[in-house]
Short mmCIF file of C-alpha atoms in Angstrom, two decimals:
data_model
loop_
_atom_site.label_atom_id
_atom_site.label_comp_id
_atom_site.label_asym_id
_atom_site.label_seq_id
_atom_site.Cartn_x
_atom_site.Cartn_y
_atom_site.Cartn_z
CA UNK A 1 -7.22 -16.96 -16.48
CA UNK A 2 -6.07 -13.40 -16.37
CA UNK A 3 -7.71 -11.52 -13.52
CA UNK A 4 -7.56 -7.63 -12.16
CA UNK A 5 -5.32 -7.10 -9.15
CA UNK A 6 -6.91 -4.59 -7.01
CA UNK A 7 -4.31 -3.68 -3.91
CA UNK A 8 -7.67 -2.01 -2.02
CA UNK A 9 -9.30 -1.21 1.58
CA UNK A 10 -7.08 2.62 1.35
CA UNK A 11 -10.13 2.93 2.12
CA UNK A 12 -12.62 0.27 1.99
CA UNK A 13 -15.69 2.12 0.84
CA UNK A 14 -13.54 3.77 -1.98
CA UNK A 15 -12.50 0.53 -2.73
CA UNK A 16 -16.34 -0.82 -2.96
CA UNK A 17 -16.90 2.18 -5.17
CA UNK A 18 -14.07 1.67 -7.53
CA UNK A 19 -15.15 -1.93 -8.06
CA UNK A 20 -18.81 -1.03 -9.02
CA UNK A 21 -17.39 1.39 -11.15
CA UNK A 22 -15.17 -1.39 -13.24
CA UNK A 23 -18.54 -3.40 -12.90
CA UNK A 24 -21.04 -0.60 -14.23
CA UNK A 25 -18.37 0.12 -16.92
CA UNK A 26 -18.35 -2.98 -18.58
CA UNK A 27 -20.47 -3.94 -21.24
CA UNK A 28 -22.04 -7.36 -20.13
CA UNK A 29 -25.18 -9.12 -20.30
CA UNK A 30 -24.63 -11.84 -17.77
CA UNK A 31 -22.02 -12.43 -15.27
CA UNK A 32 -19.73 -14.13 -17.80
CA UNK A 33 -19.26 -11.01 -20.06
CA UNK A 34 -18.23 -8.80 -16.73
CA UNK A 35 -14.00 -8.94 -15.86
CA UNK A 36 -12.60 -11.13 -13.49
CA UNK A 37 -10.86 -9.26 -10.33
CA UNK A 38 -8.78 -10.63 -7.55
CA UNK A 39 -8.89 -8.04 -4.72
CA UNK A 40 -7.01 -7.83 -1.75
CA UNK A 41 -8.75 -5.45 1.42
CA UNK A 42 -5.95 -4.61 3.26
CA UNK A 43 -7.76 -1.80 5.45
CA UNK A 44 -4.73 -1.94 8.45
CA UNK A 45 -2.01 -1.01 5.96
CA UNK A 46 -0.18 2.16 7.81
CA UNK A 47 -1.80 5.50 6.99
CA UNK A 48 -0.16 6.85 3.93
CA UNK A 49 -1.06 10.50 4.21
CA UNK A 50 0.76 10.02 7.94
CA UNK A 51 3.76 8.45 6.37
CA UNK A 52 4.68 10.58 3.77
CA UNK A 53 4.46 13.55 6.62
CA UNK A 54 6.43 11.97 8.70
CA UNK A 55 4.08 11.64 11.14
CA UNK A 56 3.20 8.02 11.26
CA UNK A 57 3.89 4.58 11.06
CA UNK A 58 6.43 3.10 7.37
CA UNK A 59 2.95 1.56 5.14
CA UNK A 60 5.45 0.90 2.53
CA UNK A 61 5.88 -2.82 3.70
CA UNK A 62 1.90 -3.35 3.93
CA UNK A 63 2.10 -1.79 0.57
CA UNK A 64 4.58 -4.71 -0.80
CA UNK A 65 2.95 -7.41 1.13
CA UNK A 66 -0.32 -6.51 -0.80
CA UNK A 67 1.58 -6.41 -4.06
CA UNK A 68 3.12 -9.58 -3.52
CA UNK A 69 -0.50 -11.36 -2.41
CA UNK A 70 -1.67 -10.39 -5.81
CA UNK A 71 1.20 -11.08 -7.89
CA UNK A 72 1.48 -14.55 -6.27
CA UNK A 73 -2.22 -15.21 -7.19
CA UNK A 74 -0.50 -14.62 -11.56
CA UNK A 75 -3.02 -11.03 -11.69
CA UNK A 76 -2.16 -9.81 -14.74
CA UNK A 77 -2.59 -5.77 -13.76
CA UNK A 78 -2.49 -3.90 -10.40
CA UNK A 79 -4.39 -1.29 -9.83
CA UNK A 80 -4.18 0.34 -6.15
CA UNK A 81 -7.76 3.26 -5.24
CA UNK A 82 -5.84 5.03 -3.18
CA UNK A 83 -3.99 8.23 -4.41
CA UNK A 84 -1.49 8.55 -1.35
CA UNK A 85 -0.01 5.17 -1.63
CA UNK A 86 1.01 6.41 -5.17
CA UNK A 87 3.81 8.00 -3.28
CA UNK A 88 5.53 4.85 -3.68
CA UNK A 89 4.66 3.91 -7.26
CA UNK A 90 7.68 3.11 -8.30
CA UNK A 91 8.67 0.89 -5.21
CA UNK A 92 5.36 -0.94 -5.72
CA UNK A 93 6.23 -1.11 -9.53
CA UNK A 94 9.27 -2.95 -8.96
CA UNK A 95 8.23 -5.17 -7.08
CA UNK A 96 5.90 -6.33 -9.53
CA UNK A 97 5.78 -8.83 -12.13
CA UNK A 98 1.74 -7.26 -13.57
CA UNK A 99 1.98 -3.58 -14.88
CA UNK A 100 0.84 -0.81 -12.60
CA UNK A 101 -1.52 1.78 -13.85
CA UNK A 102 -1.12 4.69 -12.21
CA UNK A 103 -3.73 6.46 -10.83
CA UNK A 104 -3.06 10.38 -10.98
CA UNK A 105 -1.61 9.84 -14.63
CA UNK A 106 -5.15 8.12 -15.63
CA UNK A 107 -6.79 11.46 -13.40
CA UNK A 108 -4.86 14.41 -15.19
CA UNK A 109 -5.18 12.80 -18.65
CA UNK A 110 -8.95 13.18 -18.04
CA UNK A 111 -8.40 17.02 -18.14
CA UNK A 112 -10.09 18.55 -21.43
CA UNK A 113 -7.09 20.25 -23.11
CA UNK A 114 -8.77 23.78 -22.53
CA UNK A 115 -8.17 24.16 -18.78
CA UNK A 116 -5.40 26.04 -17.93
CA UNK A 117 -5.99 25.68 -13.69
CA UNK A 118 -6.65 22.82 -11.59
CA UNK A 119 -7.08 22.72 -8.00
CA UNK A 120 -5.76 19.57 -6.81
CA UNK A 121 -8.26 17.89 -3.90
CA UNK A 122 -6.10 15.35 -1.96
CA UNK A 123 -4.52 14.13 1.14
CA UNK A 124 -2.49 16.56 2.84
CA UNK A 125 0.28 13.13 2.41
CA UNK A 126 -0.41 13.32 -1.84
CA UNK A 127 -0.27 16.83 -2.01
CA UNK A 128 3.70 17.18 0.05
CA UNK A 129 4.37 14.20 -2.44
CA UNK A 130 3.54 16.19 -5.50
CA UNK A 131 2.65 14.26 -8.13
CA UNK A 132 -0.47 15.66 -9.07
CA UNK A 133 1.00 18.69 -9.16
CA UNK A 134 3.78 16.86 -11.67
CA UNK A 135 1.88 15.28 -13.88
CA UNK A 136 -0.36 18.68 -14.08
CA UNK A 137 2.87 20.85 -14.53
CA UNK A 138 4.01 18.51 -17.29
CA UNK A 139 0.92 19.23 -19.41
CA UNK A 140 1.54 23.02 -19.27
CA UNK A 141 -1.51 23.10 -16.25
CA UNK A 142 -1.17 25.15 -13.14
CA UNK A 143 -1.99 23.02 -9.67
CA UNK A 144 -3.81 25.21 -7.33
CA UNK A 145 -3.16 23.96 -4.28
CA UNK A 146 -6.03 24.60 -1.55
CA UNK A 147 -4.40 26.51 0.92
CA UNK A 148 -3.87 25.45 4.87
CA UNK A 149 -7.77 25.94 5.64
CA UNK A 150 -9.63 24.75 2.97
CA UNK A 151 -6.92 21.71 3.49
CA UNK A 152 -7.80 21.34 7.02
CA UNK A 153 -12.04 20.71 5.07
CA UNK A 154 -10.34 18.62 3.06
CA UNK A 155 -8.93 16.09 5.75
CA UNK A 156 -12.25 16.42 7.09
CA UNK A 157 -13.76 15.26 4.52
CA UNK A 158 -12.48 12.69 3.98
CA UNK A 159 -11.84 11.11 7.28
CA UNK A 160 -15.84 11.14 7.61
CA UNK A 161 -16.15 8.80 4.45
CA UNK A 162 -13.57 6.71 6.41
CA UNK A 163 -16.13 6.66 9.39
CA UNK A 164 -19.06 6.10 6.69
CA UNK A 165 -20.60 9.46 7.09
CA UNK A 166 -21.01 10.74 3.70
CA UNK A 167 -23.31 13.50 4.28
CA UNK A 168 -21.22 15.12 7.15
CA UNK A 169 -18.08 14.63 4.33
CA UNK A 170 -20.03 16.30 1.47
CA UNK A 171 -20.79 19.24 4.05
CA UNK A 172 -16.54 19.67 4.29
CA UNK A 173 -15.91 19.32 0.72
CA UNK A 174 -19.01 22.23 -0.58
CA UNK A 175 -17.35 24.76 2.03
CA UNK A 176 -13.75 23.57 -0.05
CA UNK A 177 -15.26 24.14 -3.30
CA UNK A 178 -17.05 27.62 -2.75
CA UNK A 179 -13.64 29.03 -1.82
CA UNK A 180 -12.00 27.42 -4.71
CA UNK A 181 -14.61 28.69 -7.16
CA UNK A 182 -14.58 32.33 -5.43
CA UNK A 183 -10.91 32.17 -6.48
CA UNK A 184 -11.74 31.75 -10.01
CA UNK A 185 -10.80 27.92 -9.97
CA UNK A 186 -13.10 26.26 -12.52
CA UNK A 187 -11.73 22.51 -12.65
CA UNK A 188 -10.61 20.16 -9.77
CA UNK A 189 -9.35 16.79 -9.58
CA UNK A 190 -10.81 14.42 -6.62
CA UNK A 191 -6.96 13.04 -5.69
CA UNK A 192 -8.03 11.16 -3.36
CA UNK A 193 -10.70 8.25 -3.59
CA UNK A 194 -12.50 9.26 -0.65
CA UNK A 195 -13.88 12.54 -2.30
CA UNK A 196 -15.91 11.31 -5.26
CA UNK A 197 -18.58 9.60 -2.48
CA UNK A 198 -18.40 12.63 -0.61
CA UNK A 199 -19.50 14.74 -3.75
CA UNK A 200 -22.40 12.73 -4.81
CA UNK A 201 -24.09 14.07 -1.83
CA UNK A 202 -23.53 17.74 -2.83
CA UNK A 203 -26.46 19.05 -4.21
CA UNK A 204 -24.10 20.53 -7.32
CA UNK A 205 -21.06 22.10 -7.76
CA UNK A 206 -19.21 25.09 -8.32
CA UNK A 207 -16.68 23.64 -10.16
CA UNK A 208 -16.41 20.23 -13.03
CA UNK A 209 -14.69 17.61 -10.56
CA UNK A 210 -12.75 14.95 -11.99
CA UNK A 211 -12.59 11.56 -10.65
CA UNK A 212 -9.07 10.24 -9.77
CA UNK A 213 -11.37 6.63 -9.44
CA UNK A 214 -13.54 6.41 -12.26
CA UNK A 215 -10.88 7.70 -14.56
CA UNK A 216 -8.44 4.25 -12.84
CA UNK A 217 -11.88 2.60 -13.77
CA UNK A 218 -11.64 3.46 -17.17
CA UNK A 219 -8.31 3.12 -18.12
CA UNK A 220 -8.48 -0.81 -16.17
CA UNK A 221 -11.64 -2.05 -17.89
CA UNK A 222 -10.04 -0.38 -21.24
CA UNK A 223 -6.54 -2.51 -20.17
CA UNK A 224 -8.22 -5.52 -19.84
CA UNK A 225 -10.96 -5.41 -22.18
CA UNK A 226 -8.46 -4.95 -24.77
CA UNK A 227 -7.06 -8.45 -23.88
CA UNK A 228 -10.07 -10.16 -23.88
CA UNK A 229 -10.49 -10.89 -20.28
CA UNK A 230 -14.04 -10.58 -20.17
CA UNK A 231 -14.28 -13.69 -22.75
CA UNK A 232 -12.18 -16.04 -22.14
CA UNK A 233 -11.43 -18.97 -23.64
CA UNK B 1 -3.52 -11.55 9.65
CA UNK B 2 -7.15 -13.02 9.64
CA UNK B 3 -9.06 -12.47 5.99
CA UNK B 4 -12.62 -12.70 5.88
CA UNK B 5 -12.19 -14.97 2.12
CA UNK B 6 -14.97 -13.76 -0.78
CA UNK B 7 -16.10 -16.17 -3.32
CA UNK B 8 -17.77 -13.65 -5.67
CA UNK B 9 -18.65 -12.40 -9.03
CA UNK B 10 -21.90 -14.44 -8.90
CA UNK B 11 -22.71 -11.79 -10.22
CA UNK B 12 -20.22 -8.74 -9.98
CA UNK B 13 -22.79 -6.26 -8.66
CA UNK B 14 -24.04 -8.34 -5.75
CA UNK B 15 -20.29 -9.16 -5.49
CA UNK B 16 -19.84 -4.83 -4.15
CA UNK B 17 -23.30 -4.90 -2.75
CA UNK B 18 -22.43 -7.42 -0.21
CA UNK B 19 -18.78 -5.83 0.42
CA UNK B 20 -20.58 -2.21 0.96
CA UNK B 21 -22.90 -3.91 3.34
CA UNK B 22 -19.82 -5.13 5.45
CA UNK B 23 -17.89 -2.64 5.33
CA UNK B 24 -21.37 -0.12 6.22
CA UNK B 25 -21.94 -3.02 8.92
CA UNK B 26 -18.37 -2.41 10.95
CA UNK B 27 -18.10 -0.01 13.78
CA UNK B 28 -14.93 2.18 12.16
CA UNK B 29 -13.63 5.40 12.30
CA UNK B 30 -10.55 5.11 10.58
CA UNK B 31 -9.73 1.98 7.72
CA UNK B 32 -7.66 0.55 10.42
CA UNK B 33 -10.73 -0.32 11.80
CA UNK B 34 -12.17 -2.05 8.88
CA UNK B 35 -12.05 -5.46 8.65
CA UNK B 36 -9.73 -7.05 5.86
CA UNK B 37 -11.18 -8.91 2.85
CA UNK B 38 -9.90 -11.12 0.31
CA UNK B 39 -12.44 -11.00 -2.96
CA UNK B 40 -12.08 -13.90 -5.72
CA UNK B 41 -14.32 -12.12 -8.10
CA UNK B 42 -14.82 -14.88 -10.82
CA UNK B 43 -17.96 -13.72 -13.02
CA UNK B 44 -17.08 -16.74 -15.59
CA UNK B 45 -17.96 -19.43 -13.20
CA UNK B 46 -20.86 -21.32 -15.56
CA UNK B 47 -24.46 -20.45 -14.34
CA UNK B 48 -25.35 -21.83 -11.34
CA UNK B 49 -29.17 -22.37 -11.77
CA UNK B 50 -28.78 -23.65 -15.47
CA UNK B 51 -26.35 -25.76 -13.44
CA UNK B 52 -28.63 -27.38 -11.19
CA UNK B 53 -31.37 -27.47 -13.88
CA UNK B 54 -29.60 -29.40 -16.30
CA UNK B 55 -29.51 -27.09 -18.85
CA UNK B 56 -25.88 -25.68 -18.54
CA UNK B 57 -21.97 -26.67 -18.03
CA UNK B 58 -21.12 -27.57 -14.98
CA UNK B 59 -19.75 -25.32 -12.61
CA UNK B 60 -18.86 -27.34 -9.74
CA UNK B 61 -15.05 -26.69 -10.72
CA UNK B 62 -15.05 -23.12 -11.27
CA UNK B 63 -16.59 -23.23 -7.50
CA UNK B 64 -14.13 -25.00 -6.06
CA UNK B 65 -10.97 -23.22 -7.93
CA UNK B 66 -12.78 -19.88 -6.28
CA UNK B 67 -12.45 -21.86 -2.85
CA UNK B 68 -9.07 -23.26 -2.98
CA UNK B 69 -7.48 -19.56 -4.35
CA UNK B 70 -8.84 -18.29 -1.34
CA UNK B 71 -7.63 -21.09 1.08
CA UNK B 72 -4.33 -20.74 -0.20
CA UNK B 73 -3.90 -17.42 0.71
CA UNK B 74 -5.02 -18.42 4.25
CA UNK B 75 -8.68 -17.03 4.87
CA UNK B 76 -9.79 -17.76 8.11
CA UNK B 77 -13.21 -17.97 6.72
CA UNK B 78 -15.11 -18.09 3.52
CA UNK B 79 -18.63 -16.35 2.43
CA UNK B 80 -20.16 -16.49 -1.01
CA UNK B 81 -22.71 -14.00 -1.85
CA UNK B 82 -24.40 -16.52 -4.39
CA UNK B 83 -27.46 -18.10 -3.30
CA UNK B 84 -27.63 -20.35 -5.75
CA UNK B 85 -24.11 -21.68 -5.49
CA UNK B 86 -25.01 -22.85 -2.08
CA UNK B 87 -26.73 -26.13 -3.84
CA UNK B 88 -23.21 -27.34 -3.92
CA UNK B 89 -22.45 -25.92 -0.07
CA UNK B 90 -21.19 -29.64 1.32
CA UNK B 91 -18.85 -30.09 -1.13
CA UNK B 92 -17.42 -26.29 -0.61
CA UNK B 93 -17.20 -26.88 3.04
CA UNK B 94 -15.58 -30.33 2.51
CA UNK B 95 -12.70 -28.43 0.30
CA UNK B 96 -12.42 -25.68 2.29
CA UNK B 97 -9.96 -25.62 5.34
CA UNK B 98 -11.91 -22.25 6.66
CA UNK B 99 -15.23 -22.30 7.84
CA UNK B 100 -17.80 -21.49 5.74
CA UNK B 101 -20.95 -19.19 6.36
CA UNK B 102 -24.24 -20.84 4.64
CA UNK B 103 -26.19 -17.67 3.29
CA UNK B 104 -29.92 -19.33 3.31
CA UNK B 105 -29.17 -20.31 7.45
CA UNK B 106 -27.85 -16.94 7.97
CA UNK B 107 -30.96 -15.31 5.91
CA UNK B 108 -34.06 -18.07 7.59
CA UNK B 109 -32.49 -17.04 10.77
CA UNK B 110 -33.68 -13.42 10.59
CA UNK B 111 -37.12 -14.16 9.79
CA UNK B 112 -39.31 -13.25 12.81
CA UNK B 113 -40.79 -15.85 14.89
CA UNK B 114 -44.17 -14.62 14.65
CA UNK B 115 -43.89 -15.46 10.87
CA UNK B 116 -45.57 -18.42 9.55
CA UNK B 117 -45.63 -18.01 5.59
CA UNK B 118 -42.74 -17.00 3.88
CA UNK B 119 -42.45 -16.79 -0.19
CA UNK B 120 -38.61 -17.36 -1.92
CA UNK B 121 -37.59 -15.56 -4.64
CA UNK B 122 -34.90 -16.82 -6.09
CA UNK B 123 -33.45 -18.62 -9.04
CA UNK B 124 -35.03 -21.34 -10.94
CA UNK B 125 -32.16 -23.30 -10.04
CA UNK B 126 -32.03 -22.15 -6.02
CA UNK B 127 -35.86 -23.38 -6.01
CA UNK B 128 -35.10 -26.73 -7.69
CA UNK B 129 -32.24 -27.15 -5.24
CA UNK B 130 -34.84 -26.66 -1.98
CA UNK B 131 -32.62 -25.18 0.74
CA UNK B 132 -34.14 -22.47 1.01
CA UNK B 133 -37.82 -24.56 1.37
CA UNK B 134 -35.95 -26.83 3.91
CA UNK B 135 -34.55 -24.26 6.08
CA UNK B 136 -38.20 -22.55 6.13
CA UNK B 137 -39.58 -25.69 7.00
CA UNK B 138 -37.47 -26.29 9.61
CA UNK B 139 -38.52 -24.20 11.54
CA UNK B 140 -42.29 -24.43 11.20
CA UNK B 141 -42.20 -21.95 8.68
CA UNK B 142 -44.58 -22.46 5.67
CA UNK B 143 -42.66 -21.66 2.16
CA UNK B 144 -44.28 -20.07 -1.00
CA UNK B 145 -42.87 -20.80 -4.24
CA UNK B 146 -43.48 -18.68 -7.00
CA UNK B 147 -45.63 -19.97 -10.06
CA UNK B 148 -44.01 -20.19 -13.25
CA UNK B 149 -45.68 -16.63 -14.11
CA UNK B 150 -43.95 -14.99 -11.15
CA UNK B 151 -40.92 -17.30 -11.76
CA UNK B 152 -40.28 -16.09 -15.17
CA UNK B 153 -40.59 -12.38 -14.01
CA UNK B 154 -38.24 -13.20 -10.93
CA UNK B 155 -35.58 -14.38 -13.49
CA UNK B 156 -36.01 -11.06 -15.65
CA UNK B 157 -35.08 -9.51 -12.64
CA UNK B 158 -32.19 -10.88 -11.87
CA UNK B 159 -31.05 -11.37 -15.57
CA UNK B 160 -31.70 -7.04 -15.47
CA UNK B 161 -29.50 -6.46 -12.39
CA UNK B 162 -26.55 -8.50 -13.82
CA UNK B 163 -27.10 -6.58 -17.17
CA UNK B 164 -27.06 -3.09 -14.79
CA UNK B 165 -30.47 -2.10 -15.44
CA UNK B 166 -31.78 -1.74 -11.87
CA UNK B 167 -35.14 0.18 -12.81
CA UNK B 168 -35.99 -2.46 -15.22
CA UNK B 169 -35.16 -5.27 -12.56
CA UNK B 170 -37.43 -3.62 -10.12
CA UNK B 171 -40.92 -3.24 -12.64
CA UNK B 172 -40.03 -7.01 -12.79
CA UNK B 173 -39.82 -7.84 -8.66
CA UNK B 174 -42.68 -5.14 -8.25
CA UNK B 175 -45.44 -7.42 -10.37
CA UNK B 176 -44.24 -10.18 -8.46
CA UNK B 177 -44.85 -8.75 -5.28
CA UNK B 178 -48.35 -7.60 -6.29
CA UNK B 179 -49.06 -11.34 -6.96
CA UNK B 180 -47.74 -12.87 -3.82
CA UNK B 181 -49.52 -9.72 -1.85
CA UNK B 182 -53.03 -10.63 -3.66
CA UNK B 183 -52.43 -14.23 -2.46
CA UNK B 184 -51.95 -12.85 1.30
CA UNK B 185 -48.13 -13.56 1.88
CA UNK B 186 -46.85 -10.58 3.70
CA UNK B 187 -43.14 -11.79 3.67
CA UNK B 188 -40.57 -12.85 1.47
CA UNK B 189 -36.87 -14.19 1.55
CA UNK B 190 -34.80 -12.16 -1.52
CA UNK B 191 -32.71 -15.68 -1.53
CA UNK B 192 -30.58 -14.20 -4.76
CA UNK B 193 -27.92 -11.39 -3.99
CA UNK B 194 -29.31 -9.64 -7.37
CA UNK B 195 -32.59 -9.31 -5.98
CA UNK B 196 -31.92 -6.38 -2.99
CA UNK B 197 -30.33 -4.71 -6.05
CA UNK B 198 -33.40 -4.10 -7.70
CA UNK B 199 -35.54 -3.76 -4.19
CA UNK B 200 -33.79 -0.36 -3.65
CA UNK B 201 -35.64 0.95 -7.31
CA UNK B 202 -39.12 0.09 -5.56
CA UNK B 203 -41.33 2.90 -4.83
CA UNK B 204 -42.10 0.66 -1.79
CA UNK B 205 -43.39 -2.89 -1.29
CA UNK B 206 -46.13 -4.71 -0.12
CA UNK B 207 -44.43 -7.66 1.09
CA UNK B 208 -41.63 -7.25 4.03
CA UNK B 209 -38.29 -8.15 2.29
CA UNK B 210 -35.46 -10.00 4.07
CA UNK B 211 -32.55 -9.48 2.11
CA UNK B 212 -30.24 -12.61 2.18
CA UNK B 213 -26.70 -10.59 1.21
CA UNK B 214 -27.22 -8.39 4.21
CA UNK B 215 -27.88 -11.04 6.69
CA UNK B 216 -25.09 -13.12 5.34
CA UNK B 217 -22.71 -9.99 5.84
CA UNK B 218 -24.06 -9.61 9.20
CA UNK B 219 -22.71 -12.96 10.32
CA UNK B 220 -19.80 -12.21 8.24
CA UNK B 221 -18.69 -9.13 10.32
CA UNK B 222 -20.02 -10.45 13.73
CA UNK B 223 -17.48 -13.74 12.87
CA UNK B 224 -14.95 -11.68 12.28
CA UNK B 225 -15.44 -9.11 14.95
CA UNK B 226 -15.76 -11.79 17.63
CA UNK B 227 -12.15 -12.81 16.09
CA UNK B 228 -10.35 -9.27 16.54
CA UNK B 229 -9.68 -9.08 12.75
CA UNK B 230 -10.58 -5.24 12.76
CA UNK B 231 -7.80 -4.67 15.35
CA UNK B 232 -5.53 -6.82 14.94
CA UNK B 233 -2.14 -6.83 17.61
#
């Protein structure tokens, strides 16, 4: 039986949030029509925002160990909901024998052709790694890149969804997106998976926010619905 | 590294329910805090309450498959968030090399002493089984079982939740409630993990509700806590 690999617990909540949103995007009746997933929590993998600074611990091993886990359980996709540990896509992708979607290029495709700017909302670790920024540039879209105090609100923000306060995070991120907007920013992407369960406690928002984890969501249900893993046979 | 080992997927939705609930449940500031998890999320296990009923496949296999993927990847304990799947609970254990949590112990256990009628809602097939009546009982506790007017509404309930229509599952649960209230039960056991799902769409309810998902991630988390798996050396 084929089955989702989800390297998760980067962290856990926005790991429980990206699984209900592969659940709530499937269409299924009873639990048989929903997709099989194999996940693997690994919450005490190394900081990754810390790493890629310079500033903490090598995750890169916890990284492998959980794509090894999976891969030795035959999961026929990996999918990691957490932005930062995208730093090391392409170690993680050669270590495995399942594809790797990859989460910032399922983000910035979301991006309606129109928008010319993008702020990019992320770990201070995903934003000195640069790939949003990348795989905006290579679709002829400027990254804004919140300066050093909205960034400070942004690490905030989400180290409180880390610690399960959601409210206190959605505080951080509004005083972010004010800023942004009074900068003439109209479009951000949540880079980070933290951020999307911060900003369903804002009351609205300034700017359209797109989500780095139900966009993953989408392109994994799309990846495996296409091979028929919800009915087996 | 400890793993706290999921059997899920019975259904999906119950499946992140019970994960948020640990992962809300542990004292953290930081993921390395969190506790690790490893999730077999295997919606296409056959129905467990046609199971038991006679009126389905078998899914005594799928089961055990879910219990040996875990054990081979070394879980140092195993919780299903499936109430009904706990009609086959002695042969689980006897496969299983990790401990296993029993969901209906861990739920009777929180009903308050002073408590002398309880109703189950459940599956068909969970009612059939008894464990639920049999844990009630012993401890002195009388158990109300739904008649096959508030059965049938129970099971539109829980066929709604695993469908992802959470309002409609709760006009279901909120007739029954009315029933058992007219009948002068003031407390119920939610003995499926779809149930709480549609609780949280109630207005309110006229019955206290013990919700068997959060007590059985309760002793999940105070197992592994006890353990050190949130900080481990």
């Amino acid at each position: 039986m084929a089955l989702i690999g989800i390297l998760g617990g980067m962290g856990p909540l926005a790991t429980v949030d990206f699984m209900a949103k592969v659940v709530q995007l499937t269409d299924a009746s009873c639990d048989q029509q929903h997709l099989p997933m194999l996940v693997a929590n690994l919450p005490h993998v190394a900081d990754r925002s810390r790493a890629i600074l310079g500033d903490g611990e090598d995750c890169l091993d916890g990284l492998l160990e959980g794509i090894d886990l999976l891969n030795r359980n035959g999961v026929g996709l990996v999918t990691i909901p957490c932005n930062s540990a995208h730093h090391w896509y392409a170690q993680m992708l050669a270590r495995s024998d399942a594809p790797v979607l990859h989460i910032a290029d399922a983000c910035v495709a979301a991006v309606p052709d129109s928008v010319r700017r993008v702020a990019v909302l992320g770990t201070g670790g995903t934003l000195v790694s640069g790939f949003y920024q990348a795989a905006l540039a290579a679709r002829g879209i400027e990254p804004v890149v919140p300066d050093a105090e909205m960034q400070q609100e942004i690490a905030a923000c989400i180290h409180e969804v880390k610690a399960g306060a959601l409210k206190h995070a959605a505080g951080h991120l509004a005083l972010v997106l004010d800023k942004l907007a009074a900068q003439d920013v109209r479009v951000a992407v949540m880079g980070c998976t933290e951020i999307p369960l911060a900003a369903r406690h804002l009351p609205d928002s300034p700017l359209a926010l797109i989500d780095s984890s139900l966009e993953l969501a989408r392109a994994t249900v799309s990846f495996a619905v296409a091979r028929g893993w919800n009915r087996p046979q």
